[in-house]
Coordinates of C-alpha atoms and ligand atoms in Angstrom, one line a residue:
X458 CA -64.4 -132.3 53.5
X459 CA -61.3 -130.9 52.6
X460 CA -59.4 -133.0 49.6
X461 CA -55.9 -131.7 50.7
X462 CA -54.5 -129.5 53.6
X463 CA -51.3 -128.2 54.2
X464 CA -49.2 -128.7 57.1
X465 CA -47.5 -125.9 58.5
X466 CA -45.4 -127.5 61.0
X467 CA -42.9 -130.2 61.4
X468 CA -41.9 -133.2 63.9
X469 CA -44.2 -134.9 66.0
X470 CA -47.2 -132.8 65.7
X471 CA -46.6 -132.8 61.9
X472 CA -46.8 -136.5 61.9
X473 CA -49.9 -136.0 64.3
X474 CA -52.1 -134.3 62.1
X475 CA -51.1 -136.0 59.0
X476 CA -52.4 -139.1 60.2
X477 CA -55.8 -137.8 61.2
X478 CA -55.6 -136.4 58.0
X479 CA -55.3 -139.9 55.9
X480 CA -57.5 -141.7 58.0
X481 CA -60.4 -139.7 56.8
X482 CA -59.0 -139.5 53.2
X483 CA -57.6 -136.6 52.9
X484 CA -53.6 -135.9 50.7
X485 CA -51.2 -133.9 52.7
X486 CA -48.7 -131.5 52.1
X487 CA -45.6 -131.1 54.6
X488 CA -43.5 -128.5 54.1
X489 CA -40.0 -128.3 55.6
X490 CA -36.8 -126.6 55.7
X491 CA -33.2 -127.8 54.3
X492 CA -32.3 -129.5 57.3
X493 CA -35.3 -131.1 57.7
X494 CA -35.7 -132.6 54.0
X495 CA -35.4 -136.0 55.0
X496 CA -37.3 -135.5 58.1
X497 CA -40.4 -138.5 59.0
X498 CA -43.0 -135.6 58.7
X499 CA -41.9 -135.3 55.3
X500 CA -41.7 -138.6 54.1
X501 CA -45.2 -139.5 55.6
X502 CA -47.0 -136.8 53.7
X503 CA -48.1 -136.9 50.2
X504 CA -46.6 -134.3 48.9
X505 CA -43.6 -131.6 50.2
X506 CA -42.2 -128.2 49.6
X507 CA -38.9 -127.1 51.0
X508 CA -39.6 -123.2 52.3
X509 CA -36.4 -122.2 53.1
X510 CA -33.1 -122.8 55.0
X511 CA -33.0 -124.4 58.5
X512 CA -33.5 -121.2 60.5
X513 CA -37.3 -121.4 61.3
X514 CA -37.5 -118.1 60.3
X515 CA -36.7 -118.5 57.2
X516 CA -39.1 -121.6 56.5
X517 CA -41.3 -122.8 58.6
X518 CA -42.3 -119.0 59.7
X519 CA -42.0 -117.7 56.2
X520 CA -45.6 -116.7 55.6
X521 CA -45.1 -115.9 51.4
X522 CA -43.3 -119.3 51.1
X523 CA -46.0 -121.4 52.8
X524 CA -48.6 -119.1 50.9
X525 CA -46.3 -119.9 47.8
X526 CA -46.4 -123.9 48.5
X527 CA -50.2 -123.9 49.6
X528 CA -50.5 -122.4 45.7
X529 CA -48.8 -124.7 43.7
X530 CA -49.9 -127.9 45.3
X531 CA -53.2 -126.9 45.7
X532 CA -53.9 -127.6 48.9
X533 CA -57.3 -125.8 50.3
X534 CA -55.8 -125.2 53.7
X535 CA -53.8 -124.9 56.6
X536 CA -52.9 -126.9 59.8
X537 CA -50.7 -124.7 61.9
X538 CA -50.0 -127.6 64.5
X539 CA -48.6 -125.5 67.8
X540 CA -45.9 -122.8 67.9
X541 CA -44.6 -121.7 64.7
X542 CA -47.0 -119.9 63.3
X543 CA -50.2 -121.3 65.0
X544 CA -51.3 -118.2 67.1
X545 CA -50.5 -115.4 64.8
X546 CA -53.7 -113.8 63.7
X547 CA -52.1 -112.0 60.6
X548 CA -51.1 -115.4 59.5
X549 CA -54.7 -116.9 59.8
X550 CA -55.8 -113.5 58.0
X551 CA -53.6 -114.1 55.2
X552 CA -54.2 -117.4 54.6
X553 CA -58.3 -116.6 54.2
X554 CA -57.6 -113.3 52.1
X555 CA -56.2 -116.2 49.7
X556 CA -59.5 -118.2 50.0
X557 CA -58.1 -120.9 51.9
X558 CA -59.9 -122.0 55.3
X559 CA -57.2 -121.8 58.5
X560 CA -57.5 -124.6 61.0
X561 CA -58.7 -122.8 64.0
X562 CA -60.1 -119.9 65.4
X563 CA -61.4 -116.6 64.5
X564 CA -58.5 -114.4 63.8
X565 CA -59.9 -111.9 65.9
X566 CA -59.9 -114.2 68.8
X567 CA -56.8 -115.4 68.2
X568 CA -55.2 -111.8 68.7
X569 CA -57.6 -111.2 71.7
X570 CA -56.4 -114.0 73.4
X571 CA -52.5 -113.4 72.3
X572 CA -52.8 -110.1 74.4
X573 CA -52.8 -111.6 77.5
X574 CA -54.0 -108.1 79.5
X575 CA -57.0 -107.9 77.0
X576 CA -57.9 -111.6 77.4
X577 CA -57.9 -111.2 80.8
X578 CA -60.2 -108.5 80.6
X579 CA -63.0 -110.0 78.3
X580 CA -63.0 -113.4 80.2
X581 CA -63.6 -111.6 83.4
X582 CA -66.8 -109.7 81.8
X583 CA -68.0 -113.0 80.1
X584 CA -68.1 -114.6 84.0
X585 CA -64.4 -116.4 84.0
X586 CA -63.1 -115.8 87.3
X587 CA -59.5 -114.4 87.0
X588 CA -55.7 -114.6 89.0
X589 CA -56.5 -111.1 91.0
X590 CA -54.0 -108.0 89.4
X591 CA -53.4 -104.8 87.6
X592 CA -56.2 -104.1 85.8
X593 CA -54.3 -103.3 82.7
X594 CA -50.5 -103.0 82.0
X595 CA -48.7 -101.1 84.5
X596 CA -47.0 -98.1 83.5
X597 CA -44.9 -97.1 86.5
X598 CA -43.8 -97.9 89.7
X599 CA -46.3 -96.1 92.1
X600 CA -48.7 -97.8 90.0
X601 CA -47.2 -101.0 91.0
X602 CA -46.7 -100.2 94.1
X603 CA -50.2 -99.9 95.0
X604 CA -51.7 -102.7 93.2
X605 CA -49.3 -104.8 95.4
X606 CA -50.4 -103.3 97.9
X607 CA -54.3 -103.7 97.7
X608 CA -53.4 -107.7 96.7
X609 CA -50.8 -108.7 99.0
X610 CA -47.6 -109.6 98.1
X611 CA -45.9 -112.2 96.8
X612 CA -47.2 -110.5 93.1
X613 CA -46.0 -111.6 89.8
X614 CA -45.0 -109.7 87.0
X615 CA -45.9 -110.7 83.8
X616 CA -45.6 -109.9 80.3
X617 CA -48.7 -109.0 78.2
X618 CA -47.4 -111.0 75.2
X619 CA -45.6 -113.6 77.2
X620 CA -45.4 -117.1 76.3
X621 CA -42.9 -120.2 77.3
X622 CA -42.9 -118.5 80.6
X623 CA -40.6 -115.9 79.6
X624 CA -41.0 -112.1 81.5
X625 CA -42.2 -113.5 84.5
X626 CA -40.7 -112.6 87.6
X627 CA -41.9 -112.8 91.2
X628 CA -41.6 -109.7 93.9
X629 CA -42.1 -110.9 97.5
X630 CA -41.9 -107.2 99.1
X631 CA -42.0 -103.7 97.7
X632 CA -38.4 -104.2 98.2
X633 CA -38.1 -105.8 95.6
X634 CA -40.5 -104.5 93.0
X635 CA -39.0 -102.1 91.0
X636 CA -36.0 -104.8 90.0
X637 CA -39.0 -107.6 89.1
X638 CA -40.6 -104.8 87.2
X639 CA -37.6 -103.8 85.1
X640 CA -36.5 -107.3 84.7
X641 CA -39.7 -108.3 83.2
X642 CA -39.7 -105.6 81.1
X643 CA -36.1 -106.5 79.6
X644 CA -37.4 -110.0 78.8
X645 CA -40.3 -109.4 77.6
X646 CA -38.8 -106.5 75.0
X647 CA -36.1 -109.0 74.3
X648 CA -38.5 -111.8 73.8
X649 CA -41.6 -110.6 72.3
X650 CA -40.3 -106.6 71.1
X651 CA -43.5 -105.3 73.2
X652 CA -42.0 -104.6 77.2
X653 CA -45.7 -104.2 78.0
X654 CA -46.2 -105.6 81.9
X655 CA -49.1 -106.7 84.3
X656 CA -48.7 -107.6 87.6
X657 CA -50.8 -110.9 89.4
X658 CA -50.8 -111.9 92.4
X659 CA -48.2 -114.8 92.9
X660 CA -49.9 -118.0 94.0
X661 CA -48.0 -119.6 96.3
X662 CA -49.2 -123.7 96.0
X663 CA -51.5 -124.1 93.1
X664 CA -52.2 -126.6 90.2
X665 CA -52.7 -126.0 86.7
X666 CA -55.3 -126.9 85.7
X667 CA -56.6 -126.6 82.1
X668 CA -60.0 -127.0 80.1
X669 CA -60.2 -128.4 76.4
X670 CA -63.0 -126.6 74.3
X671 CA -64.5 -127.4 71.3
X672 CA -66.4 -125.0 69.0
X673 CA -67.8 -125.1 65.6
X674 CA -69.8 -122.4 63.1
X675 CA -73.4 -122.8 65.0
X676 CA -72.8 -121.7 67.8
X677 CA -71.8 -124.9 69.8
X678 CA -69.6 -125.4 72.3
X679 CA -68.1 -128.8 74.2
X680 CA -65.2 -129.3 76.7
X681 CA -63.7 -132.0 77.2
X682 CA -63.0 -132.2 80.8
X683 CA -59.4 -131.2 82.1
X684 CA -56.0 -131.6 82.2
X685 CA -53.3 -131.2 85.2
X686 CA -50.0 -129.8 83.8
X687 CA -48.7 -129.2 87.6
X688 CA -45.3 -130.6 86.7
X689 CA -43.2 -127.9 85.6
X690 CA -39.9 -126.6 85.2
X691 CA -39.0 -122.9 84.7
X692 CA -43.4 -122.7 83.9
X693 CA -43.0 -125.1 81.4
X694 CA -45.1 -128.2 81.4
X695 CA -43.2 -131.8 81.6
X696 CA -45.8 -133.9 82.5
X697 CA -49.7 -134.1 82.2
X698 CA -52.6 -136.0 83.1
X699 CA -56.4 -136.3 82.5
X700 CA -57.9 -136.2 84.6
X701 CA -56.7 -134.5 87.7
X702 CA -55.8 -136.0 90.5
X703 CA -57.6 -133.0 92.2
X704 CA -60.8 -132.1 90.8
X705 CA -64.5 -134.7 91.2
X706 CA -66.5 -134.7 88.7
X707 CA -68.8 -132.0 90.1
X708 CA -66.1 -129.4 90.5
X709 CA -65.1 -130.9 86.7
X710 CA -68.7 -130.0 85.3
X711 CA -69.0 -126.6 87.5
X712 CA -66.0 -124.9 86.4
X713 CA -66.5 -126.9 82.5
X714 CA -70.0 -125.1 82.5
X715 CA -68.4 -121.9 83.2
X716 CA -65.7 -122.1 80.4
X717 CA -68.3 -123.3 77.8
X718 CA -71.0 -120.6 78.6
X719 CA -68.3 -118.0 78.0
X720 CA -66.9 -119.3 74.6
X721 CA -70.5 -119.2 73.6
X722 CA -71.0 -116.2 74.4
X723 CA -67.8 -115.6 72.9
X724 CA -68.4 -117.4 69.7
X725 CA -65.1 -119.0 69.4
X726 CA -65.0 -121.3 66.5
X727 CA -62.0 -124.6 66.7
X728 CA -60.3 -126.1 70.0
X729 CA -58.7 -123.8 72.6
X730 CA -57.6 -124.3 75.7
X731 CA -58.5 -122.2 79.0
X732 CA -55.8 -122.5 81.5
X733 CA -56.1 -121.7 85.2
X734 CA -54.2 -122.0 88.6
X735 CA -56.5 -124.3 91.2
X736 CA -55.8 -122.7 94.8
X737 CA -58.5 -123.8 97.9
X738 CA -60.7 -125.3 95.5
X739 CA -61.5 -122.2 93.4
X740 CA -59.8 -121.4 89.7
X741 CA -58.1 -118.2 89.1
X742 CA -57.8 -118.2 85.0
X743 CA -54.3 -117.2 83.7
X744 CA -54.2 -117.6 79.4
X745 CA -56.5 -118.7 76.9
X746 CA -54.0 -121.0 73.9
X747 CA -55.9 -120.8 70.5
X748 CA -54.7 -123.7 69.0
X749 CA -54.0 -127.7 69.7
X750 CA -51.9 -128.1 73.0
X751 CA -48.9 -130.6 73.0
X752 CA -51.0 -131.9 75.9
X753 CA -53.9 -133.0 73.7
X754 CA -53.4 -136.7 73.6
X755 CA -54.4 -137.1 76.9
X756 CA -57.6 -135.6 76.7
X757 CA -58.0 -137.8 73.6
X758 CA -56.8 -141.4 75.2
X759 CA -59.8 -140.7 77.8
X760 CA -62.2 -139.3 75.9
X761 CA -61.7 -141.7 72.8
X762 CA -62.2 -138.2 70.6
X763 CA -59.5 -137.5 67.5
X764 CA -58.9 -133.6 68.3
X765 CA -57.6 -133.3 65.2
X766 CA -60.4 -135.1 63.3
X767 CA -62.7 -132.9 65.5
X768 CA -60.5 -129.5 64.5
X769 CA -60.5 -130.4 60.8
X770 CA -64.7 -130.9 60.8
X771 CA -65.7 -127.5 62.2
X772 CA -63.0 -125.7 60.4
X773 CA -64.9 -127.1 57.5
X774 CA -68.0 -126.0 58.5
X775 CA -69.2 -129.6 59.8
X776 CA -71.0 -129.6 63.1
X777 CA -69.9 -131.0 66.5
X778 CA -71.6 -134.2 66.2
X779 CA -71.8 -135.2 69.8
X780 CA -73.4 -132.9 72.8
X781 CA -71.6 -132.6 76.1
X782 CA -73.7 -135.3 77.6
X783 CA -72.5 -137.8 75.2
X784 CA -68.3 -136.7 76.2
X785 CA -67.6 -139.8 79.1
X786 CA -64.2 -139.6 80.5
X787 CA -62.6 -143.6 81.0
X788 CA -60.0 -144.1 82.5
X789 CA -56.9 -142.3 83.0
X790 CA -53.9 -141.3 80.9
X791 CA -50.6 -139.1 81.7
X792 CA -48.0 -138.1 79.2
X793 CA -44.5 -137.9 79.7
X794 CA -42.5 -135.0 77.6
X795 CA -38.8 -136.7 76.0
X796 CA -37.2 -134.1 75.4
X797 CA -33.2 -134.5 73.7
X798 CA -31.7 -133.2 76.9
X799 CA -29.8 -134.3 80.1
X800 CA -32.2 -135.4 82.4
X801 CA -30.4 -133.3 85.0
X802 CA -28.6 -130.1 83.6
X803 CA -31.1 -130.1 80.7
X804 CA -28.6 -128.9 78.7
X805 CA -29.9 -129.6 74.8
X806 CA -28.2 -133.0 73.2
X807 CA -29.2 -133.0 69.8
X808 CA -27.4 -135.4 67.2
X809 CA -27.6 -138.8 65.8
X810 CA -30.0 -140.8 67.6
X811 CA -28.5 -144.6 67.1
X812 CA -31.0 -147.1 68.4
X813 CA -34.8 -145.6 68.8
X814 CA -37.2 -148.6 70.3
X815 CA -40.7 -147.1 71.4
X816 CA -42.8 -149.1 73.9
X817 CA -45.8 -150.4 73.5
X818 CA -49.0 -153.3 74.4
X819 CA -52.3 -151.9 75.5
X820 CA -53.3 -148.1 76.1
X821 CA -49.5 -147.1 75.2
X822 CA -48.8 -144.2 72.2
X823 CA -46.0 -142.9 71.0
X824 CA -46.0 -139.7 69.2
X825 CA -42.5 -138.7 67.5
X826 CA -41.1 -138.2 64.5
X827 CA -37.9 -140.0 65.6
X828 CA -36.3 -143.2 64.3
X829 CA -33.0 -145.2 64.6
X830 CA -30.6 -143.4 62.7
X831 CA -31.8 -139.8 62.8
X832 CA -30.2 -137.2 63.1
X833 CA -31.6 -134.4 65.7
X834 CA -31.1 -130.8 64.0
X835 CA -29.8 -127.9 66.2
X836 CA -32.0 -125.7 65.3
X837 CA -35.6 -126.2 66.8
X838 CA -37.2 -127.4 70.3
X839 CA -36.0 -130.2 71.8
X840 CA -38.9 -132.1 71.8
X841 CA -38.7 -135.6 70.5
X842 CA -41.5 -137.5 71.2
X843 CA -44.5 -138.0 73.7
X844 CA -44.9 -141.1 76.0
X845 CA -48.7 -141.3 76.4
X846 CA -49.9 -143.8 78.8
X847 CA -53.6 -144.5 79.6
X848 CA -55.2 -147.4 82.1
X849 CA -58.7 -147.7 83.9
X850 CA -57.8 -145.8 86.8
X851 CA -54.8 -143.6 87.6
X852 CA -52.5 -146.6 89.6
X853 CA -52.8 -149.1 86.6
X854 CA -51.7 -145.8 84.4
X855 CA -48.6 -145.1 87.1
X856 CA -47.7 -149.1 87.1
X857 CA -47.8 -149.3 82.6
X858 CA -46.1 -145.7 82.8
X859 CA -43.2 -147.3 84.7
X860 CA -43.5 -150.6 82.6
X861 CA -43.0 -148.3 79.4
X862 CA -40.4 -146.0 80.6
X863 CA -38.3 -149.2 81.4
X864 CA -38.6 -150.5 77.6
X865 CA -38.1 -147.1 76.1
X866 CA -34.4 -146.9 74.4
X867 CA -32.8 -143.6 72.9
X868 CA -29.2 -144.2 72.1
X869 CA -26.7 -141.3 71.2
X870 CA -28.0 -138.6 72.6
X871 CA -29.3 -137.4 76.1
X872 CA -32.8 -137.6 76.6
X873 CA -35.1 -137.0 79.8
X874 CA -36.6 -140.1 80.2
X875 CA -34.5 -141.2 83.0
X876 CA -35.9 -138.1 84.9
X877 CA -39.7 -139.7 84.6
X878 CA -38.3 -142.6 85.7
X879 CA -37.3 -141.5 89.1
X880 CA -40.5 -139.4 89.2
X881 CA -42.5 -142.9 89.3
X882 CA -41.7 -144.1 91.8
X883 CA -41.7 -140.7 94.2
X884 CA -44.5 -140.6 96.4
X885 CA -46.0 -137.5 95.5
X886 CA -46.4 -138.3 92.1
X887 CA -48.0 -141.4 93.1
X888 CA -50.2 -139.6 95.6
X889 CA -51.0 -136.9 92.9
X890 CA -50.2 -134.5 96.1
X891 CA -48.1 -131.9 94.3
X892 CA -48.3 -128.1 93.0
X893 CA -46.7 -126.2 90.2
X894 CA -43.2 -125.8 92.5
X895 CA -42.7 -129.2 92.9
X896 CA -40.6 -130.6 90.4
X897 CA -38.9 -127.4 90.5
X898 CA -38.1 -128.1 94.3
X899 CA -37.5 -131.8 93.5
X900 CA -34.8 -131.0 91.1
X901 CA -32.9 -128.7 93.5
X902 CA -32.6 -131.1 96.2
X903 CA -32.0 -134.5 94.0
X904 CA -29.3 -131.7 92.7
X905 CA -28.0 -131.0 95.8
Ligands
ADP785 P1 -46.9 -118.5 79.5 O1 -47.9 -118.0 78.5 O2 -45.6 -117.8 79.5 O3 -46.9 -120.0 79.5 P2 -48.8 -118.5 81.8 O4 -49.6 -117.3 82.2 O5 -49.6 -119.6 81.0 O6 -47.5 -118.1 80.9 O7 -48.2 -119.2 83.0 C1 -47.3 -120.3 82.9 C2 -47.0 -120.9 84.3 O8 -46.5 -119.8 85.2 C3 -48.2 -121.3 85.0 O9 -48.6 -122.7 84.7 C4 -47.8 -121.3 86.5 O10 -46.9 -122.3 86.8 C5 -47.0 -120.0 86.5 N1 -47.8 -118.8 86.9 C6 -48.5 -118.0 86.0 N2 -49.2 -117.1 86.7 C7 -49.0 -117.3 88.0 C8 -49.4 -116.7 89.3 N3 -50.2 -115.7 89.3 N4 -49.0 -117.3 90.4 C9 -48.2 -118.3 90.5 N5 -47.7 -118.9 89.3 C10 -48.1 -118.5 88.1

């Protein structure tokens, strides 16, 4: 095993990895920017190395700097947690070309997948049924026109290099094409400097649904079952559970089987997730994310696997010691997403946080890299920690979710907890019964 990895991330996830880390004896490095040089991540890990000033990309997205750091500690490689840095193939290329392992998959698969018109592509020929579309990007309007045409409207245009939902924009008559076209086109150029665009058809009630793989060097491949990451606002996930409230366990193994025979095929190496809308009982797959999800914990709190543990093995060249037989799901476990924001303009509230008192008891977990007396910077996501709540079936899990919520205390700044707190106790949640639109429509009318 590795003696000492870097860590090329900060906040929770930071703190996340380093503890799988020293549970299995292995030094850390963090590395951080000026504004973060007090930060818990830091202050957990063994060693640190400041990378540069609090714009992210000047530190934690300064490839030579982390390069520099990974040098002079001599760490022998490189956790890129999520975001940041963690699906940029040149980045995993570099970081080899200096003889030091990355933490997840093939850089060639990493690229593949972060093009979402060519991932689309190859999953469909390796037997992954996809969101019907374009068959490529589109180039012009006509084109558009008549791939609307042959799949019905409501279509969706999307960016190839989209991520965080940005360049997505819905057309529900030819009407109203050409704008969606050259709206998503704007974003996308804005956002990701490629305007490249694909259109989908638009599903009108579906579920996310989402499949955890794990790979290693020999050719073996695991899921480990699903996740449900309906609950969205502006297609971003606030709220996700394992298992679905939708799927049985046959429809669980069918479409599990399907990922895992093309991954083989494949020959994706690390965890990855395969995400997919569930309409009528069939899955349409939308993106493929090369790296740990901010989701993970749930798959872990039923499975009883440490992704990380699992991610820091086969990078190593270790095996997958357990075959899919041996992955039982118990239980059930949601998380809730705190993010430092009003709960109902979601404006950002960062700033000194002056009483931080996690819950806790049985099957509760807390990841955050928050404490009484810090102080939130400006400058990065607003994420500040994840409420992870598992119990035997989903109701005890809804009833200690609600318990947990109530105990939770954030003073000085806004956060979104009291949000999930009147999401308890709705009766759709409890039921289970809702699609990707729902918190969407929920927030309009408790708005109204
Ligand atoms: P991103 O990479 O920006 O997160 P995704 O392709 O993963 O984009 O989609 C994010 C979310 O957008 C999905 O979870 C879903 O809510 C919505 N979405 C994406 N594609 C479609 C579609 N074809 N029909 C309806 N909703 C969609």
């Amino acid at each position: 095993m590795f003696d000492k990895i870097l860590i090329a991330n900060r906040g929770e996830i930071a703190m996340r990895i380093n503890r799988a880390c020293h549970e299995m004896g292995i030094k850390t490095v963090a590395i951080h920017s000026t504004a973060d040089a007090n930060a818990m991540h830091v202050r957990m890990a063994d060693e640190s190395v400041c990378v540069g000033p609090a714009p992210a990309s000047g530190s934690y997205l300064n490839i030579p700097a982390i390069v520099t750091a990974c040098e002079i500690t001599g760490a022998q490689a490189v956790h890129p947690g999520y975001g940041f840095l963690s699906e940029n193939a040149r980045f995993a290329e570099i970081i080899e070309e200096h003889g030091l392992t990355f933490i997840g998959p093939k850089p060639a698969h990493i690229r593949l997948m972060g093009d979402k018109i060519e991932a689309k592509k190859a999953v469909k020929r390796l037997g992954i049924p996809v969101v019907p579309g374009s068959d490529g990007g589109i180039t012009n309007d006509d084109e558009a026109k008549s791939v609307a045409a042959s799949v019905g409207y409501p279509v969706l245009v999307k960016a190839s290099a989209g991520g965080g939902g940005r360049g997505m924009k819905v057309a529900r008559n030819e009407g109203e094409l050409s704008l969606a076209l050259s709206m998503a086109r704007t974003e996308a150029k804005a956002a990701f400097g490629d305007d490249t665009v694909y259109l989908e058809k638009y599903l009108e009630l579906p579920r996310h649904i989402e499949i955890q793989v794990l790979a290693d060097r020999f050719g073996k491949v695991v899921h480990l079952g699903e996740r449900d990451c309906s609950l969205q606002r502006r297609h971003q996930k606030v709220w996700e559970e394992a298992g679905s409230p939708a799927l049985n366990a046959e429809a669980r193994d069918k479409i599990g089987q399907t990922v895992t025979d093309a991954l083989t095929e494949l020959g994706y190496l690390g965890v990855g997730t395969v995400e997919f809308l569930y309409e009528n009982g069939e899955f349409y797959f939308i993106e493929m994310n090369t790296r740990l999800q901010v989701e993970h914990p749930v798959t872990e709190m039923i499975t009883g696997l440490d992704l990380v543990r699992e991610q820091l093995r086969v990078a190593h060249g270790g095996a997958i010691g357990f075959s899919q037989a041996d992955v039982t799901f118990s239980g059930h476990a949601i998380e809730c997403r705190i993010n430092a924001e009003n709960s109902k303009t979601f404006r950002p509230s960062p700033g000194l946080i002056k009483d931080f008192h996690v819950p806790g008891g049985l099957g509760v977990r807390v990841d955050s890299a928050a404490y009484s007396g810090y102080r939130i910077p400006p400058y990065y996501d607003s994420l500040i920690g994840k409420l992870i709540v598992h119990g035997k079936n989903r109701t005890e899990c809804l009833m200690r979710l609600r318990r947990c919520l109530s105990e939770f205390v954030i003073d000085g700044i806004e956060t979104t907890i009291p949000l999930f707190q009147s999401l308890v106790t709705e009766a759709n949640i409890i039921d289970g019964d809702y699609s990707i639109h729902w918190l969407e429509n929920f927030l309009k009318r408790t708005s109204a």
